[in-house]
Amino acid sequence: MITADDVLELPVAPRAPAGLRSLLPANSVAVSVIIPAKNAAAYLGETLASALMQGDVGEVIVVDDGSTDDTVAIVRAVRDPRLRLLHNDAAGVSAARNLGARHASGEWLLFLDADDRLRPGAVAALLSAARGAPRAILVYGDYNTIDGEGRQIGRRDLLKGRRKPSGDVLVQLTAGNFIVNGGIVLTRADAFRAVGGFDVSLRYCEDWHCWCRLAAIGEFAFAPKLLLDYRLHTSNTMNAAVRTPQDFLPAVARVFDDGLILARLPEGTASGLRQAAEIHLVTYSAMQAVRFGRYREAIAYLAMIGRLSLRSLPRAAIRVALARFGI
């Protein structure tokens, strides 16, 4: 059986031609930024400003998900013809993103969380990467982390020159979500709709499942730039203060029960990739626990990794240690 530690050595299956992979025009194309927002008044003004300052953004769609604070008032106070407001009636973040995508007119979609900030030139950098990889249906970059006050806490700028996968990335992506945040992603709108958008039955890691479905039908391209300020604070839904690995495991089951994904994986690899995905999510939980000073939980999660695969433990421990320093 192929184990989690063998993932990076796996071959990829040959890909059939995909009708969705049309060439990107030489001129700029419209980008739709979709922002699901629920009680996001504390940060939404910053988020909107960061999106509207992007010269290549044709529209910004805020989908209010049943807010009871000033979220709607903040959106209505912004005077910019590119800004639109939709209402989702508290149906959840995945339904909110899907609703925004259905109403989007851009050729490319970017899903920005209501408490994060795009960095200047982020969308232009992604579009440039797309032009350099005209067969890609998804392009993505990297991020740094900030705290609730907007102060930089990450030191990912130390990872200059780091490369993430491009091309056929399905094997690597099913082993763990190396994208992490939708605010660093441009995805072709036609491809996103073709795979059905985000699965509303998943409460967590629905983005990872969606990216895997996209990787099953087309190529990805990586832009090695920090494009987003990813805000970590105690009310984040992905915060280790309130989430455990068990919250994320339903997404693992969904990914490895998805016929579109399984049909594209090399024969005999699903079991090892599934174990790698579980280890990845437990490692992520440990990293988040360390970032928020919950060291006892982090140690417990590392012990869980040791029970899954002793060979994976040293690598996981290094990642957790680096997280302590914002890397």
Tab-separated table of C-alpha atoms in Angstrom:
chain	number	residue	atom	x	y	z
A	1	MET	CA	0.000	0.000	0.000
A	2	ILE	CA	1.247	3.507	-0.815
A	3	THR	CA	1.588	5.518	2.399
A	4	ALA	CA	1.230	9.188	3.179
A	5	ASP	CA	5.005	9.614	3.025
A	6	ASP	CA	5.182	8.401	-0.578
A	7	VAL	CA	2.782	11.034	-1.918
A	8	LEU	CA	5.324	13.384	-3.447
A	9	GLU	CA	6.809	10.516	-5.456
A	10	LEU	CA	3.523	9.478	-7.046
A	11	PRO	CA	3.092	9.678	-10.809
A	12	VAL	CA	0.135	11.541	-12.220
A	13	ALA	CA	-2.458	10.026	-14.494
A	14	PRO	CA	-2.655	11.253	-18.089
A	15	ARG	CA	-5.254	13.941	-18.593
A	16	ALA	CA	-7.835	13.926	-21.319
A	17	PRO	CA	-8.291	17.184	-23.240
A	18	ALA	CA	-10.694	19.484	-21.430
A	19	GLY	CA	-13.049	21.732	-23.347
A	20	LEU	CA	-12.949	24.300	-20.556
A	21	ARG	CA	-9.268	25.113	-21.050
A	22	SER	CA	-9.570	27.937	-23.541
A	23	LEU	CA	-6.850	30.517	-24.019
A	24	LEU	CA	-6.834	33.654	-21.886
A	25	PRO	CA	-7.201	36.797	-24.041
A	26	ALA	CA	-4.210	39.112	-24.161
A	27	ASN	CA	-6.253	42.024	-22.807
A	28	SER	CA	-7.482	42.237	-19.205
A	29	VAL	CA	-10.660	40.312	-18.403
A	30	ALA	CA	-13.275	41.070	-15.813
A	31	VAL	CA	-12.707	39.627	-12.360
A	32	SER	CA	-15.590	39.221	-9.935
A	33	VAL	CA	-14.678	39.313	-6.231
A	34	ILE	CA	-17.250	37.489	-4.093
A	35	ILE	CA	-17.344	38.247	-0.362
A	36	PRO	CA	-19.631	36.190	1.904
A	37	ALA	CA	-20.313	38.241	5.025
A	38	LYS	CA	-22.061	37.457	8.289
A	39	ASN	CA	-21.717	39.938	11.138
A	40	ALA	CA	-18.502	41.175	9.527
A	41	ALA	CA	-18.801	44.864	10.414
A	42	ALA	CA	-15.520	44.913	12.358
A	43	TYR	CA	-13.395	44.236	9.272
A	44	LEU	CA	-15.590	44.562	6.185
A	45	GLY	CA	-14.652	48.165	5.432
A	46	GLU	CA	-10.978	47.228	5.119
A	47	THR	CA	-11.829	44.173	3.042
A	48	LEU	CA	-13.979	46.149	0.609
A	49	ALA	CA	-11.338	48.842	0.212
A	50	SER	CA	-8.685	46.238	-0.549
A	51	ALA	CA	-10.871	44.678	-3.259
A	52	LEU	CA	-12.048	47.910	-4.849
A	53	MET	CA	-8.489	49.237	-5.124
A	54	GLN	CA	-7.613	46.385	-7.499
A	55	GLY	CA	-7.577	47.890	-10.974
A	56	ASP	CA	-8.509	44.612	-12.668
A	57	VAL	CA	-11.665	43.992	-10.622
A	58	GLY	CA	-14.865	44.521	-12.583
A	59	GLU	CA	-17.260	43.925	-9.700
A	60	VAL	CA	-17.335	43.159	-5.987
A	61	ILE	CA	-20.326	41.130	-4.807
A	62	VAL	CA	-21.035	41.046	-1.076
A	63	VAL	CA	-23.415	38.269	-0.078
A	64	ASP	CA	-24.925	39.041	3.314
A	65	ASP	CA	-25.606	35.786	5.152
A	66	GLY	CA	-28.180	37.019	7.659
A	67	SER	CA	-26.107	39.621	9.516
A	68	THR	CA	-27.543	41.302	12.612
A	69	ASP	CA	-24.814	43.957	12.937
A	70	ASP	CA	-23.935	46.873	10.621
A	71	THR	CA	-22.633	44.709	7.768
A	72	VAL	CA	-25.353	45.755	5.321
A	73	ALA	CA	-25.096	49.426	6.286
A	74	ILE	CA	-21.335	49.384	5.651
A	75	VAL	CA	-21.830	47.980	2.162
A	76	ARG	CA	-24.566	50.490	1.324
A	77	ALA	CA	-22.412	53.374	2.485
A	78	VAL	CA	-19.723	52.642	-0.137
A	79	ARG	CA	-20.257	54.626	-3.322
A	80	ASP	CA	-18.711	52.532	-6.042
A	81	PRO	CA	-20.682	51.302	-9.078
A	82	ARG	CA	-18.745	48.017	-9.021
A	83	LEU	CA	-20.142	47.075	-5.606
A	84	ARG	CA	-23.248	44.872	-5.387
A	85	LEU	CA	-25.146	43.493	-2.387
A	86	LEU	CA	-27.026	40.178	-2.347
A	87	HIS	CA	-28.835	38.438	0.511
A	88	ASN	CA	-28.429	34.766	1.411
A	89	ASP	CA	-30.876	34.376	4.348
A	90	ALA	CA	-28.331	32.662	6.648
A	91	ALA	CA	-27.926	29.641	4.356
A	92	GLY	CA	-24.203	29.330	5.116
A	93	VAL	CA	-20.904	30.406	3.613
A	94	SER	CA	-20.872	27.859	0.778
A	95	ALA	CA	-24.376	28.805	-0.325
A	96	ALA	CA	-23.379	32.474	-0.120
A	97	ARG	CA	-20.361	31.951	-2.358
A	98	ASN	CA	-22.397	29.908	-4.825
A	99	LEU	CA	-25.065	32.616	-4.931
A	100	GLY	CA	-22.460	35.251	-5.651
A	101	ALA	CA	-20.944	33.100	-8.393
A	102	ARG	CA	-24.339	32.634	-10.057
A	103	HIS	CA	-24.751	36.415	-10.273
A	104	ALA	CA	-21.149	37.172	-11.246
A	105	SER	CA	-20.373	38.483	-14.713
A	106	GLY	CA	-16.589	38.125	-14.593
A	107	GLU	CA	-14.636	35.488	-16.485
A	108	TRP	CA	-12.632	34.887	-13.323
A	109	LEU	CA	-13.873	34.541	-9.736
A	110	LEU	CA	-12.062	35.358	-6.484
A	111	PHE	CA	-13.631	34.317	-3.160
A	112	LEU	CA	-12.483	36.754	-0.472
A	113	ASP	CA	-13.341	36.303	3.208
A	114	ALA	CA	-14.905	39.358	4.834
A	115	ASP	CA	-12.078	39.772	7.365
A	116	ASP	CA	-9.087	39.414	5.011
A	117	ARG	CA	-7.320	42.019	2.853
A	118	LEU	CA	-6.027	41.774	-0.680
A	119	ARG	CA	-2.615	43.317	-1.099
A	120	PRO	CA	-2.075	46.000	-3.764
A	121	GLY	CA	-1.636	44.434	-7.188
A	122	ALA	CA	-2.841	41.000	-6.068
A	123	VAL	CA	-5.377	40.501	-8.845
A	124	ALA	CA	-2.992	41.857	-11.493
A	125	ALA	CA	-0.351	39.343	-10.361
A	126	LEU	CA	-2.813	36.468	-10.632
A	127	LEU	CA	-3.962	37.550	-14.085
A	128	SER	CA	-0.344	37.815	-15.190
A	129	ALA	CA	0.242	34.253	-14.000
A	130	ALA	CA	-2.858	33.155	-15.902
A	131	ARG	CA	-1.541	34.677	-19.109
A	132	GLY	CA	1.680	32.764	-18.607
A	133	ALA	CA	-0.282	29.513	-18.232
A	134	PRO	CA	-3.130	29.793	-20.736
A	135	ARG	CA	-4.355	26.237	-20.090
A	136	ALA	CA	-4.885	26.898	-16.370
A	137	ILE	CA	-8.414	27.070	-15.003
A	138	LEU	CA	-7.164	28.136	-11.561
A	139	VAL	CA	-4.249	30.353	-10.565
A	140	TYR	CA	-3.164	30.954	-6.986
A	141	GLY	CA	-0.526	32.718	-4.935
A	142	ASP	CA	0.492	32.889	-1.290
A	143	TYR	CA	-0.488	34.865	1.810
A	144	ASN	CA	0.829	36.277	5.035
A	145	THR	CA	-1.038	36.439	8.345
A	146	ILE	CA	-2.213	39.413	10.381
A	147	ASP	CA	-3.911	39.657	13.757
A	148	GLY	CA	-7.271	41.167	14.667
A	149	GLU	CA	-5.749	44.656	14.710
A	150	GLY	CA	-4.218	44.264	11.262
A	151	ARG	CA	-0.642	43.825	12.515
A	152	GLN	CA	1.540	41.373	10.621
A	153	ILE	CA	2.160	38.223	12.644
A	154	GLY	CA	3.297	35.941	9.842
A	155	ARG	CA	6.834	35.775	8.502
A	156	ARG	CA	6.098	33.979	5.269
A	157	ASP	CA	8.152	36.578	3.446
A	158	LEU	CA	11.091	34.472	4.648
A	159	LEU	CA	9.937	31.770	2.228
A	160	LYS	CA	10.974	33.753	-0.832
A	161	GLY	CA	11.359	31.547	-3.855
A	162	ARG	CA	9.157	28.805	-2.441
A	163	ARG	CA	7.360	26.962	-5.210
A	164	LYS	CA	4.008	25.244	-4.984
A	165	PRO	CA	2.599	22.850	-7.593
A	166	SER	CA	1.498	23.928	-11.063
A	167	GLY	CA	0.030	21.964	-13.939
A	168	ASP	CA	-1.710	18.715	-13.065
A	169	VAL	CA	-1.893	19.051	-9.272
A	170	LEU	CA	-4.662	16.612	-8.336
A	171	VAL	CA	-2.452	14.041	-6.586
A	172	GLN	CA	-0.718	16.656	-4.435
A	173	LEU	CA	-3.960	18.493	-3.682
A	174	THR	CA	-5.881	15.435	-2.529
A	175	ALA	CA	-3.011	14.787	-0.104
A	176	GLY	CA	-3.647	18.162	1.551
A	177	ASN	CA	-4.922	21.652	0.818
A	178	PHE	CA	-1.802	23.661	-0.035
A	179	ILE	CA	-3.960	26.608	-1.154
A	180	VAL	CA	-5.560	27.240	2.279
A	181	ASN	CA	-7.396	30.506	1.514
A	182	GLY	CA	-9.682	31.348	-1.405
A	183	GLY	CA	-8.534	34.963	-1.334
A	184	ILE	CA	-5.338	33.970	-3.165
A	185	VAL	CA	-7.204	32.143	-5.950
A	186	LEU	CA	-8.616	33.120	-9.320
A	187	THR	CA	-10.761	30.398	-10.841
A	188	ARG	CA	-12.376	30.368	-14.232
A	189	ALA	CA	-16.091	31.034	-13.763
A	190	ASP	CA	-17.114	28.450	-16.364
A	191	ALA	CA	-14.977	25.776	-14.701
A	192	PHE	CA	-16.311	26.636	-11.229
A	193	ARG	CA	-19.880	26.268	-12.453
A	194	ALA	CA	-19.042	23.071	-14.323
A	195	VAL	CA	-17.938	21.327	-11.103
A	196	GLY	CA	-21.007	22.548	-9.210
A	197	GLY	CA	-19.389	25.122	-6.943
A	198	PHE	CA	-18.964	24.560	-3.208
A	199	ASP	CA	-20.656	21.591	-1.545
A	200	VAL	CA	-23.184	23.104	0.884
A	201	SER	CA	-23.285	19.871	2.903
A	202	LEU	CA	-19.710	20.464	4.122
A	203	ARG	CA	-19.267	22.784	7.067
A	204	TYR	CA	-15.480	22.948	6.870
A	205	CYS	CA	-12.861	22.433	4.123
A	206	GLU	CA	-15.514	22.875	1.437
A	207	ASP	CA	-12.957	24.947	-0.474
A	208	TRP	CA	-10.461	22.067	-0.536
A	209	HIS	CA	-13.117	19.736	-1.959
A	210	CYS	CA	-13.998	22.300	-4.631
A	211	TRP	CA	-10.339	22.857	-5.579
A	212	CYS	CA	-9.914	19.071	-5.906
A	213	ARG	CA	-12.860	18.855	-8.288
A	214	LEU	CA	-11.383	21.692	-10.324
A	215	ALA	CA	-7.986	19.950	-10.359
A	216	ALA	CA	-9.727	16.889	-11.786
A	217	ILE	CA	-10.800	18.816	-14.900
A	218	GLY	CA	-7.977	21.280	-15.540
A	219	GLU	CA	-4.554	22.647	-14.773
A	220	PHE	CA	-3.465	25.046	-12.015
A	221	ALA	CA	-0.733	27.705	-12.010
A	222	PHE	CA	1.151	29.106	-9.029
A	223	ALA	CA	2.203	32.765	-8.707
A	224	PRO	CA	5.020	32.931	-6.093
A	225	LYS	CA	3.903	36.181	-4.453
A	226	LEU	CA	2.267	37.192	-1.168
A	227	LEU	CA	-1.131	38.429	-2.305
A	228	LEU	CA	-3.297	38.415	0.804
A	229	ASP	CA	-3.313	39.414	4.454
A	230	TYR	CA	-5.048	36.440	6.087
A	231	ARG	CA	-6.481	37.576	9.402
A	232	LEU	CA	-6.206	35.212	12.363
A	233	HIS	CA	-8.331	36.135	15.362
A	234	THR	CA	-10.366	34.391	18.016
A	235	SER	CA	-13.639	34.534	16.081
A	236	ASN	CA	-12.272	32.808	12.960
A	237	THR	CA	-14.265	29.697	12.136
A	238	MET	CA	-11.015	27.852	11.321
A	239	ASN	CA	-9.495	28.900	14.664
A	240	ALA	CA	-7.923	26.109	16.701
A	241	ALA	CA	-9.509	27.569	19.813
A	242	VAL	CA	-12.823	26.057	18.757
A	243	ARG	CA	-12.070	23.472	16.047
A	244	THR	CA	-10.557	20.002	16.219
A	245	PRO	CA	-9.381	17.574	13.510
A	246	GLN	CA	-12.698	15.733	13.836
A	247	ASP	CA	-14.448	18.808	12.441
A	248	PHE	CA	-12.440	18.485	9.232
A	249	LEU	CA	-12.616	14.735	8.650
A	250	PRO	CA	-16.044	14.793	6.903
A	251	ALA	CA	-14.350	16.688	4.085
A	252	VAL	CA	-11.794	13.895	3.741
A	253	ALA	CA	-14.624	11.399	3.380
A	254	ARG	CA	-16.304	13.636	0.790
A	255	VAL	CA	-13.162	14.051	-1.317
A	256	PHE	CA	-12.462	10.326	-1.388
A	257	ASP	CA	-16.080	9.489	-2.170
A	258	ASP	CA	-16.245	11.862	-5.132
A	259	GLY	CA	-16.449	10.027	-8.441
A	260	LEU	CA	-15.007	12.908	-10.453
A	261	ILE	CA	-11.905	13.015	-8.257
A	262	LEU	CA	-11.449	9.262	-7.912
A	263	ALA	CA	-11.674	8.743	-11.672
A	264	ARG	CA	-8.594	10.945	-12.148
A	265	LEU	CA	-6.380	9.534	-9.392
A	266	PRO	CA	-3.738	6.976	-10.368
A	267	GLU	CA	-4.913	3.453	-9.680
A	268	GLY	CA	-4.183	2.179	-6.181
A	269	THR	CA	-3.294	5.566	-4.676
A	270	ALA	CA	-6.536	6.629	-2.978
A	271	SER	CA	-5.833	4.897	0.346
A	272	GLY	CA	-2.395	6.437	0.808
A	273	LEU	CA	-3.606	9.842	-0.314
A	274	ARG	CA	-6.489	9.685	2.128
A	275	GLN	CA	-4.099	8.970	4.987
A	276	ALA	CA	-1.912	11.864	3.838
A	277	ALA	CA	-4.958	14.165	3.830
A	278	GLU	CA	-5.869	13.147	7.372
A	279	ILE	CA	-2.311	13.801	8.540
A	280	HIS	CA	-2.315	17.163	6.760
A	281	LEU	CA	-5.484	18.284	8.547
A	282	VAL	CA	-4.273	17.120	11.952
A	283	THR	CA	-0.995	18.957	11.322
A	284	TYR	CA	-2.940	22.077	10.367
A	285	SER	CA	-4.915	21.811	13.603
A	286	ALA	CA	-1.678	21.555	15.570
A	287	MET	CA	-0.230	24.568	13.757
A	288	GLN	CA	-3.306	26.646	14.554
A	289	ALA	CA	-3.218	25.503	18.176
A	290	VAL	CA	0.397	26.687	18.461
A	291	ARG	CA	-0.433	30.035	16.850
A	292	PHE	CA	-3.031	30.633	19.558
A	293	GLY	CA	-0.884	29.389	22.422
A	294	ARG	CA	-2.777	26.135	22.969
A	295	TYR	CA	0.302	23.966	23.295
A	296	ARG	CA	-1.337	21.051	25.090
A	297	GLU	CA	-3.723	20.552	22.185
A	298	ALA	CA	-0.837	20.828	19.722
A	299	ILE	CA	1.049	18.053	21.504
A	300	ALA	CA	-2.076	15.876	21.501
A	301	TYR	CA	-2.468	16.395	17.746
A	302	LEU	CA	1.165	15.489	17.117
A	303	ALA	CA	0.620	12.298	19.107
A	304	MET	CA	-2.368	11.576	16.861
A	305	ILE	CA	-0.109	11.951	13.809
A	306	GLY	CA	2.381	9.538	15.371
A	307	ARG	CA	-0.354	6.954	15.710
A	308	LEU	CA	-1.321	7.415	12.050
A	309	SER	CA	2.245	7.339	10.704
A	310	LEU	CA	5.492	7.537	12.666
A	311	ARG	CA	7.316	8.404	9.453
A	312	SER	CA	5.165	11.516	9.085
A	313	LEU	CA	5.771	12.784	12.608
A	314	PRO	CA	9.145	14.574	12.133
A	315	ARG	CA	7.904	16.553	9.145
A	316	ALA	CA	4.699	17.489	10.981
A	317	ALA	CA	6.644	18.546	14.060
A	318	ILE	CA	8.844	20.841	11.963
A	319	ARG	CA	5.794	22.482	10.404
A	320	VAL	CA	4.237	23.009	13.822
A	321	ALA	CA	7.471	24.513	15.170
A	322	LEU	CA	7.672	26.910	12.204
A	323	ALA	CA	4.079	27.966	12.847
A	324	ARG	CA	5.174	29.201	16.259
A	325	PHE	CA	7.307	31.774	14.414
A	326	GLY	CA	4.617	32.720	11.897
A	327	ILE	CA	6.016	30.686	9.009
